[in-house]
Structure formats: C-alpha cells, structure tokens
Coordinates of C-alpha atoms in Angstrom, one line a residue:
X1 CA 26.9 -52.6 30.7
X2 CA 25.0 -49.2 30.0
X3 CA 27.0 -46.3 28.4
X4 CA 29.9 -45.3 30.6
X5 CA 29.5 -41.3 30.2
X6 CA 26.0 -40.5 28.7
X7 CA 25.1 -37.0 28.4
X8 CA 23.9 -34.1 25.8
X9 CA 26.2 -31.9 23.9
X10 CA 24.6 -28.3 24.2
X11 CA 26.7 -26.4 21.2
X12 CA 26.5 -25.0 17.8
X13 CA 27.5 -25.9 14.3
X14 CA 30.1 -25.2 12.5
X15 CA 30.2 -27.4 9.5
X16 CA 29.6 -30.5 8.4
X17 CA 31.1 -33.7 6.0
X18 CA 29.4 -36.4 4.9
X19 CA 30.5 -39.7 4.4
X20 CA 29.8 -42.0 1.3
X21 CA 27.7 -45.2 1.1
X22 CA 30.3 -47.1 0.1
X23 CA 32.2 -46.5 3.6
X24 CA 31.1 -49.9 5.8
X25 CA 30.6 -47.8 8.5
X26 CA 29.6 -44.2 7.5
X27 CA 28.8 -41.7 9.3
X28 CA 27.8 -38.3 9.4
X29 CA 30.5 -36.0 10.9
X30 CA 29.4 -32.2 12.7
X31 CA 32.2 -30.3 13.3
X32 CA 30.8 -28.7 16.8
X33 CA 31.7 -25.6 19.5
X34 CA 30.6 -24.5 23.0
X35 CA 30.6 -20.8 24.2
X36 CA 34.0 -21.5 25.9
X37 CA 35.2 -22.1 22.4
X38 CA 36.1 -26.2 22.9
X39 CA 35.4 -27.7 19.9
X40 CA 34.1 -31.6 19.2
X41 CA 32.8 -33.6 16.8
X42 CA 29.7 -35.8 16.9
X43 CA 29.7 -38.9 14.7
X44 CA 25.9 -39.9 13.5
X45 CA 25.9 -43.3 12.2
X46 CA 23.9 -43.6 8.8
X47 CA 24.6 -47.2 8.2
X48 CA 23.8 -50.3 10.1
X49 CA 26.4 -53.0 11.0
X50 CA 23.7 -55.4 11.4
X51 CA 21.4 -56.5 8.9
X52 CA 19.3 -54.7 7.4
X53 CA 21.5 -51.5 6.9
X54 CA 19.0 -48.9 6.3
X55 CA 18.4 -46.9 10.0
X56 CA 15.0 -45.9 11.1
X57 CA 14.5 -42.6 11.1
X58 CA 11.9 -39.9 12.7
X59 CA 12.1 -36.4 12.6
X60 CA 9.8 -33.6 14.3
X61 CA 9.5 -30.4 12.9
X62 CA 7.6 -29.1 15.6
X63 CA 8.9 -31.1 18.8
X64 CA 6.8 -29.9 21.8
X65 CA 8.0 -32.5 24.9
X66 CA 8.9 -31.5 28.9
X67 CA 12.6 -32.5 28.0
X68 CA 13.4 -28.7 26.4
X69 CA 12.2 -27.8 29.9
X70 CA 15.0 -29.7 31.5
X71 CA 18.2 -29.3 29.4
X72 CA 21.1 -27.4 29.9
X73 CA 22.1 -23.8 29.0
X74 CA 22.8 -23.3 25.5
X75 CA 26.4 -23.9 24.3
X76 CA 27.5 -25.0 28.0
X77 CA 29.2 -28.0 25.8
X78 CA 29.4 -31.5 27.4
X79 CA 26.6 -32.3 30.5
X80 CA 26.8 -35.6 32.3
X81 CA 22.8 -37.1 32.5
X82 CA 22.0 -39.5 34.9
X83 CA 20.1 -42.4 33.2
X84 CA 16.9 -42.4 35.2
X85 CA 13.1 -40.3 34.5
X86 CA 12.4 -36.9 35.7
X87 CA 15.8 -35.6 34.1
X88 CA 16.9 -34.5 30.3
X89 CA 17.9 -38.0 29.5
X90 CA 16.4 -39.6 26.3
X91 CA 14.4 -43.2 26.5
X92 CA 12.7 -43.7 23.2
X93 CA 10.7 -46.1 24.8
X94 CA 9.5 -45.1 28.7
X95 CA 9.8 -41.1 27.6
X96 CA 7.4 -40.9 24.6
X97 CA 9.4 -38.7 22.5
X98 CA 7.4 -40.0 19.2
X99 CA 4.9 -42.3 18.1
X100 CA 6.2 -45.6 16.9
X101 CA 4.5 -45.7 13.4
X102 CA 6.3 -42.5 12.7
X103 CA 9.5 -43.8 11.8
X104 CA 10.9 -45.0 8.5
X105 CA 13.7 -46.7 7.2
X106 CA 16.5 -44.9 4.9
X107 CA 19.1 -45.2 2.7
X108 CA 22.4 -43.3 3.9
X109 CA 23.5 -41.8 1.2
X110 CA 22.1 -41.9 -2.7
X111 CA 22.0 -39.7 -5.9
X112 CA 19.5 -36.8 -6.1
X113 CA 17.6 -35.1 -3.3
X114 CA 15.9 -35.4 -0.6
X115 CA 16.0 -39.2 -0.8
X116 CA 18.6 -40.2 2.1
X117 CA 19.1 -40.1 5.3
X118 CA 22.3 -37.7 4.8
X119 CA 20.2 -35.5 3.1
X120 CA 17.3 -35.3 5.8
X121 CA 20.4 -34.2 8.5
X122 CA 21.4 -31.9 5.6
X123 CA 18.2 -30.0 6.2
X124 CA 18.4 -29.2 9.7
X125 CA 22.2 -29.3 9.9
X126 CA 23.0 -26.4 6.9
X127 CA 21.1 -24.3 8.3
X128 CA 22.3 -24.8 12.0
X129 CA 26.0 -23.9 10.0
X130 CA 24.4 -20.7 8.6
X131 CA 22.8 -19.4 11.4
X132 CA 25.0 -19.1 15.1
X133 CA 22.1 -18.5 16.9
X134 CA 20.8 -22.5 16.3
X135 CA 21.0 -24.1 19.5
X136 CA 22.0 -27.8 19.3
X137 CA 21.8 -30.4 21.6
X138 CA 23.4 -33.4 20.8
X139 CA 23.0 -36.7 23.0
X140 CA 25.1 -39.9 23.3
X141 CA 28.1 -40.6 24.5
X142 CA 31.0 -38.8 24.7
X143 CA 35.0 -39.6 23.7
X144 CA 37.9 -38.1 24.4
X145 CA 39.3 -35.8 25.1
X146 CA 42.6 -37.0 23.4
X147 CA 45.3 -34.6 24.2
X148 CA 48.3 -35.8 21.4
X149 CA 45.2 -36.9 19.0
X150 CA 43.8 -34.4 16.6
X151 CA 40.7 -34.8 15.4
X152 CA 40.1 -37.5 12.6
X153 CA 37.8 -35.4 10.4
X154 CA 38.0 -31.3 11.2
X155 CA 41.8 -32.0 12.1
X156 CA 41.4 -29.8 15.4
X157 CA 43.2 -30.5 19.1
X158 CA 42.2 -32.3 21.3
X159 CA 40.2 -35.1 19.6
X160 CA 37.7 -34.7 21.2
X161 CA 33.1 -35.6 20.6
X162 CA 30.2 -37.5 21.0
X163 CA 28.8 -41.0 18.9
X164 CA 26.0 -43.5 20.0
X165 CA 23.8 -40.6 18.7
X166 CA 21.0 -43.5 18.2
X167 CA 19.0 -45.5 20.2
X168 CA 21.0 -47.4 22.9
X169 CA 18.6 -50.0 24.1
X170 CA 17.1 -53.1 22.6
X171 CA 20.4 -54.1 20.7
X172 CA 21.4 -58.0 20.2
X173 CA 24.7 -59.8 19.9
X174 CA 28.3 -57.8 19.7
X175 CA 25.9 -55.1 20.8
X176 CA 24.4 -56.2 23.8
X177 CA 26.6 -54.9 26.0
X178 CA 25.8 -51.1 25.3
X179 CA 22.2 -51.9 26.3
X180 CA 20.4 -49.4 29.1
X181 CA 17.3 -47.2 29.7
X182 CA 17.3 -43.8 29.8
X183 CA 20.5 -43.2 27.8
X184 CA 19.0 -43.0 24.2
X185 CA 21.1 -40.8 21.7
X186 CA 19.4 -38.0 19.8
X187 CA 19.2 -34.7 18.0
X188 CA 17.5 -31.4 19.1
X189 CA 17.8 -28.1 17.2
X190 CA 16.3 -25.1 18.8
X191 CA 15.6 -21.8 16.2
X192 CA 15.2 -18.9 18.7
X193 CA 13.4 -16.8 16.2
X194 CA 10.4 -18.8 15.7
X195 CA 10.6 -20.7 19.1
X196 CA 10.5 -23.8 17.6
X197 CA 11.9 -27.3 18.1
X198 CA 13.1 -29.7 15.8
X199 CA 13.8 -33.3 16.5
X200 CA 15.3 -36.0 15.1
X201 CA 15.5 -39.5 16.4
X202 CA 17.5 -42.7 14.7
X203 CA 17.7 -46.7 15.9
X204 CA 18.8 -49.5 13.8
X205 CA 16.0 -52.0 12.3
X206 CA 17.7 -54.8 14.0
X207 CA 16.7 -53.2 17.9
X208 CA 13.4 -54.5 19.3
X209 CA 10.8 -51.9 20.8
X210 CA 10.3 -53.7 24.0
X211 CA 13.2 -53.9 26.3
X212 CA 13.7 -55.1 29.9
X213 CA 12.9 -52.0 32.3
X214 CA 16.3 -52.4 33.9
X215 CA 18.5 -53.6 31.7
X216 CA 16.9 -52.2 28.1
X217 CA 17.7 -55.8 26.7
X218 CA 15.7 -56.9 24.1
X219 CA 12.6 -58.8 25.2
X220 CA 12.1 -61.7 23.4
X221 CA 8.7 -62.5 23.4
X222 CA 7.4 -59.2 23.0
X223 CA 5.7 -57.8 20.1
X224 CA 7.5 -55.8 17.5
X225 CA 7.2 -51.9 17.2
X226 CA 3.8 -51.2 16.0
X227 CA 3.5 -49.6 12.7
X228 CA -0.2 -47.7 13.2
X229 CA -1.6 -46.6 16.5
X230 CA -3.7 -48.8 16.7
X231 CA -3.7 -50.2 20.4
X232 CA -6.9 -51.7 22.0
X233 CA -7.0 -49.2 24.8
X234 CA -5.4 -45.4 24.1
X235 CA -4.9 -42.5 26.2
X236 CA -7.3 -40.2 25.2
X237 CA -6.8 -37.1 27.7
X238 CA -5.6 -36.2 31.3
X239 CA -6.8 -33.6 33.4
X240 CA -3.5 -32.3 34.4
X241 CA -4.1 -29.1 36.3
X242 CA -7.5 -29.2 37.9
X243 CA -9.2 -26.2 39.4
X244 CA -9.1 -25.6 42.8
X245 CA -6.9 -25.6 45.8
X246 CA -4.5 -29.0 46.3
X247 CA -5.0 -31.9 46.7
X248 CA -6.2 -31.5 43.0
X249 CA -8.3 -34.7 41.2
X250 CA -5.7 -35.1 38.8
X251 CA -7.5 -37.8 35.9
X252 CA -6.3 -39.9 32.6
X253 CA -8.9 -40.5 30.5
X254 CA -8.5 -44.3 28.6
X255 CA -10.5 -45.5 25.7
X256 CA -11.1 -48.9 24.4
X257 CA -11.3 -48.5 20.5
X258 CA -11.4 -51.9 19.9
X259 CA -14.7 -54.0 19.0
X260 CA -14.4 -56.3 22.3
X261 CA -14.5 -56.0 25.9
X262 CA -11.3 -55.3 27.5
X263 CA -10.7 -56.8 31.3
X264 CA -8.5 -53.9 33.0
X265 CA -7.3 -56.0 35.9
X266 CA -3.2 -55.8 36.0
X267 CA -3.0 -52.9 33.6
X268 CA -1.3 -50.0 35.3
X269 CA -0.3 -46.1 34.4
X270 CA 3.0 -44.8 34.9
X271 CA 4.0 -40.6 34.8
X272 CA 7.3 -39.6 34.1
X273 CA 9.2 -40.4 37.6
X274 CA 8.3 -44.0 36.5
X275 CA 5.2 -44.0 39.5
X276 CA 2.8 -47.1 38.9
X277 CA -1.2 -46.9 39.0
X278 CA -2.8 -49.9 38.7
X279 CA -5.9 -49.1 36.8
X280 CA -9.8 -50.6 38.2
X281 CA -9.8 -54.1 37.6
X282 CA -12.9 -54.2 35.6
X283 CA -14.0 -54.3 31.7
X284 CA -14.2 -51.5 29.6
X285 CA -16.3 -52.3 27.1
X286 CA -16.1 -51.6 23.1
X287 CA -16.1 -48.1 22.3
X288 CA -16.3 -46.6 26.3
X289 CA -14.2 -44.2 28.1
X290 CA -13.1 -44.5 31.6
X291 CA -11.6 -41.2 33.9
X292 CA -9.0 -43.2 35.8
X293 CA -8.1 -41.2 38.9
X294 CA -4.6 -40.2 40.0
X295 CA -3.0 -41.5 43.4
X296 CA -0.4 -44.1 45.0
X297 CA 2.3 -41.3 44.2
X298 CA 1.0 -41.1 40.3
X299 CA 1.4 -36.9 39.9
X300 CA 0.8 -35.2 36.6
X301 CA 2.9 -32.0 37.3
X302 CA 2.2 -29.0 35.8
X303 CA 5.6 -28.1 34.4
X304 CA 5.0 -31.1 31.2
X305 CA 5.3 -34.9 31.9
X306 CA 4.4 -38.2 30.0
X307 CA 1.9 -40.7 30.4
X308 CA 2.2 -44.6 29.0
X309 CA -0.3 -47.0 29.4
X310 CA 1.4 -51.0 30.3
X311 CA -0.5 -53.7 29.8
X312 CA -0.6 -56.8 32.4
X313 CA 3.0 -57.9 31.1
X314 CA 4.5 -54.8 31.8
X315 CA 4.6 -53.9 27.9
X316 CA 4.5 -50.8 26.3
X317 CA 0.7 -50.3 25.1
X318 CA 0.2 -46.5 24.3
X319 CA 2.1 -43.5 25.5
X320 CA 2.0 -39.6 25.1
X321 CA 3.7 -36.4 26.1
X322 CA 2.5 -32.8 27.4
X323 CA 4.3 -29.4 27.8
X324 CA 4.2 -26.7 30.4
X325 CA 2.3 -24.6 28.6
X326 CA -0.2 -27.2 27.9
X327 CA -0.1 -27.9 32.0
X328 CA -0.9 -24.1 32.4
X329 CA -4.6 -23.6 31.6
X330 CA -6.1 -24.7 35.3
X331 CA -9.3 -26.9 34.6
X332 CA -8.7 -27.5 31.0
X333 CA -8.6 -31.0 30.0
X334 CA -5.2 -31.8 27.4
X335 CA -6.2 -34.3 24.9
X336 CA -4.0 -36.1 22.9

C-alpha cells in the first residue's frame, strides 16, 4: 500500500551527521526545527539495499516549477499532502520536476571532495546550518512522534522526523508495497536573498521510470528511463495565456525530431490536474510542428502547470514544467 502519512517538512537546519560507507544502511541525518520550536530529524538514505547501491541523483541549482507556488508556510513543520495532482505533492514521473537524463549515480560516501553523494548534500545542507533564514522543505514520510523515545542521532525528545526522502514509486520485491503516485520524497532549499530554488531529487537504480498510473508499480514492459532527450515527438511550446478575453485558445506546440513520419492517433496530452487530450489522429511528418489546441477540460492555468506528452500505451514520452511568472506575459508563447 502507498505511504501511510506523506507530507513535506517545512523547517530549518540545525546541523547535520553523516554516516559512513561502511554502515549497510547509511544515511544522512538533519537534525531539523519549525517555528514552534519542535524539533525532527530527516533520515536521507545514501545507500541502496538493492543492487546496485549507488543512488541516482539530480540536483537543481536553479529549480523554477508551480510546486513552490503551492507549499506551505515556511517553518509551519509537518503538512499532511494528499497524493493526487494540482497540490504540493512530489511525482517524479506525472509532475516533471526534472529531465530524466539529468540524473547520475553516486557513491555515498568516499575520500576527498566533491566526489559523493554525502558531499553533494553537504553543499546545500552547510550552508542551510549557517544561515536561519534557509527555508527547507523536506518531503517523505513522517515517524513518530515517540514520546519515551529520544531521538537516535541528535538525542532530543520526542523522537520524532521524516525518511522515504526518495522516490516512492517504481520499487520491486520487499519494496513493493511502499509503491504509489504522487507521494515522491524530495529536497527543496529556498535562499530568500537571491530568490532562488535549489532542488535535489534521489531514487534508487533498481526503480523503473514507468509505473502503473494508479498503483506507481513498476511496469514491466516499459522502457527504461531515457538517458538523452531524445523522444520522437517533444513539446516544443504552449501558448499558455493568450490575449484576449476568455475563452482563450490555449495551444501546445509538438515536434517530431525524428527522421520518419509519426501517426498521432491514440497519443494524448495531459496538464497538471491529470486532464487527457487526445491529440489529431494524423501524421506528423519528419521535422514538422503541429499547434495542438486545448479543450475536453485540458486548461493550462496561468498560475504554472506541467505538460507531458503519452504515447498510445499510456507511457511517459516527453514532459515539461512552467511557472507563474512565465504564465504572466498575456500572448507570449513559453518555449521549453
């Protein structure tokens, strides 16, 4: 079954301990607290159970997606999300938080810099410790709290956190039963002072990309993650905010990069409530454009949303994000 209590931690750092290599199952530990001075720990796993060990890893140094839009005050502590689109929750998959040939696998811990996957948290994390006014946002699942437990790193009462920081879909075997959609863990680090985002996203190599759109298990005759963008047919702009009075002619522009025709018939568009457009069942040929027009409840709001592009099977194909600021300039087409 899914996670029991998904939600996002909305706190700030306090310190931080990592754990070595040689641990089976090591993690890295954040010693965390809310503005009503409740204090957790979140537990980042840095080492897979399953083979092979090395996590993936993506990080964003310059994360501009709707989701900031939606999340909680800052240091309100633990939020309860409800795993569905249109809300805070993460899907790695359905909410286009990254390209798939972004991330990379890493160590969890070696000698010398820069080299590990502790030491890429190190970057973000230190300074989060050094300066209160980070705003962290930490999603997963929570535990506790643990009245007659103290904390079994930072020692404080009650025990209390969140772990599952990581994707939570896609998993096989002991696993399994953890799978769901729209419950993906992750990291977010806001820096007031330059208005900036910072993202960082982890799943284990042994998760597939293409999961079951209710249960997020694995599919098994889908592809694997795709290494380069390089998809037949890509989402190549959307009119978001048209000019002129509503109804508005909302459009996604597609095009086919490949060297072949491409039959259209059964592909389909879906925005970020999840609402299906089957696209014009005709070829596009090599190298062409088409302006696909919104309807049948497909809305491109002006506050940010995501696009992804599904192929007759239902699978993933291409997928991108846009911002509210981006939604803002009326007539201007967003191209991604």
């Amino acid at each position: 079954m899914p996670l029991k209590n998904y939600g996002v931690l909305a706190c700030r750092a306090v310190e931080r301990r990592r754990e070595g290599a040689p641990d089976e199952t090591p993690h890295y530990q954040i010693h965390l607290i809310d503005d009503a001075g409740t204090h957790y720990r979140a537990a980042i796993n840095v080492k897979s159970q399953q083979r092979p060990p090395d996590l993936l890893f993506v990080t964003d140094e310059n994360f501009r997606h709707p989701v900031t839009g939606q999340l909680p005050a800052a240091g309100s502590g633990w939020n309860l999300l409800a795993s569905q689109p249109g809300t805070a929750s993460l899907d790695f998959i359905r909410g286009n938080l990254f390209p798939p040939d972004a991330v990379r696998p890493l160590p969890p811990d070696l000698p010398g810099l820069d080299n590990d996957l502790a030491d890429m948290l190190d970057h973000h994390v230190e300074r989060a410790i050094v300066d209160s006014n980070t705003e962290l946002y930490l999603f997963g699942e929570r535990y506790g709290p643990e009245p007659n437990e103290p904390d079994k790193v930072f020692g404080f009462l009650p025990g209390n956190g969140v772990h599952d920081i990581h994707m939570n879909q896609g998993s096989s075997g002991q696993f399994r039963s953890s799978n769901g959609v729209w419950q993906d863990g992750g990291l977010l680090l806001h820096f007031p002072a330059e208005a900036r985002w910072v993202a960082v996203f982890l799943a284990f190599q042994s998760q597939t990309w293409h999961t079951d759109e209710r249960t997020g298990h694995p599919l098994t005759a889908a592809p694997p993650r795709p290494v380069t963008r390089d998809a037949s047919v890509r989402i190549l702009a959307a009119l978001v905010n048209p000019a002129g009075p509503t109804p508005e002619r909302e459009t996604v522009t597609l095009l086919n990069a490949s060297p072949v025709t491409i039959d259209l018939d059964g592909w389909r568009l879906a925005d970020q409530q999840d609402h299906l457009l089957p696209l014009p069942a005709q070829p596009l040929t090599a190298g062409a454009t088409l302006a696909v027009a919104g309807g049948n409840e497909f809305q491109l709001g002006n506050h940010g949303g995501s696009i992804t592009l599904l192929d007759p099977a239902g699978l993933k194909v291409d997928g991108v994000s846009y911002t509210e600021e981006q939604a803002q300039r009326e007539g201007w087409t967003v191209s991604f």
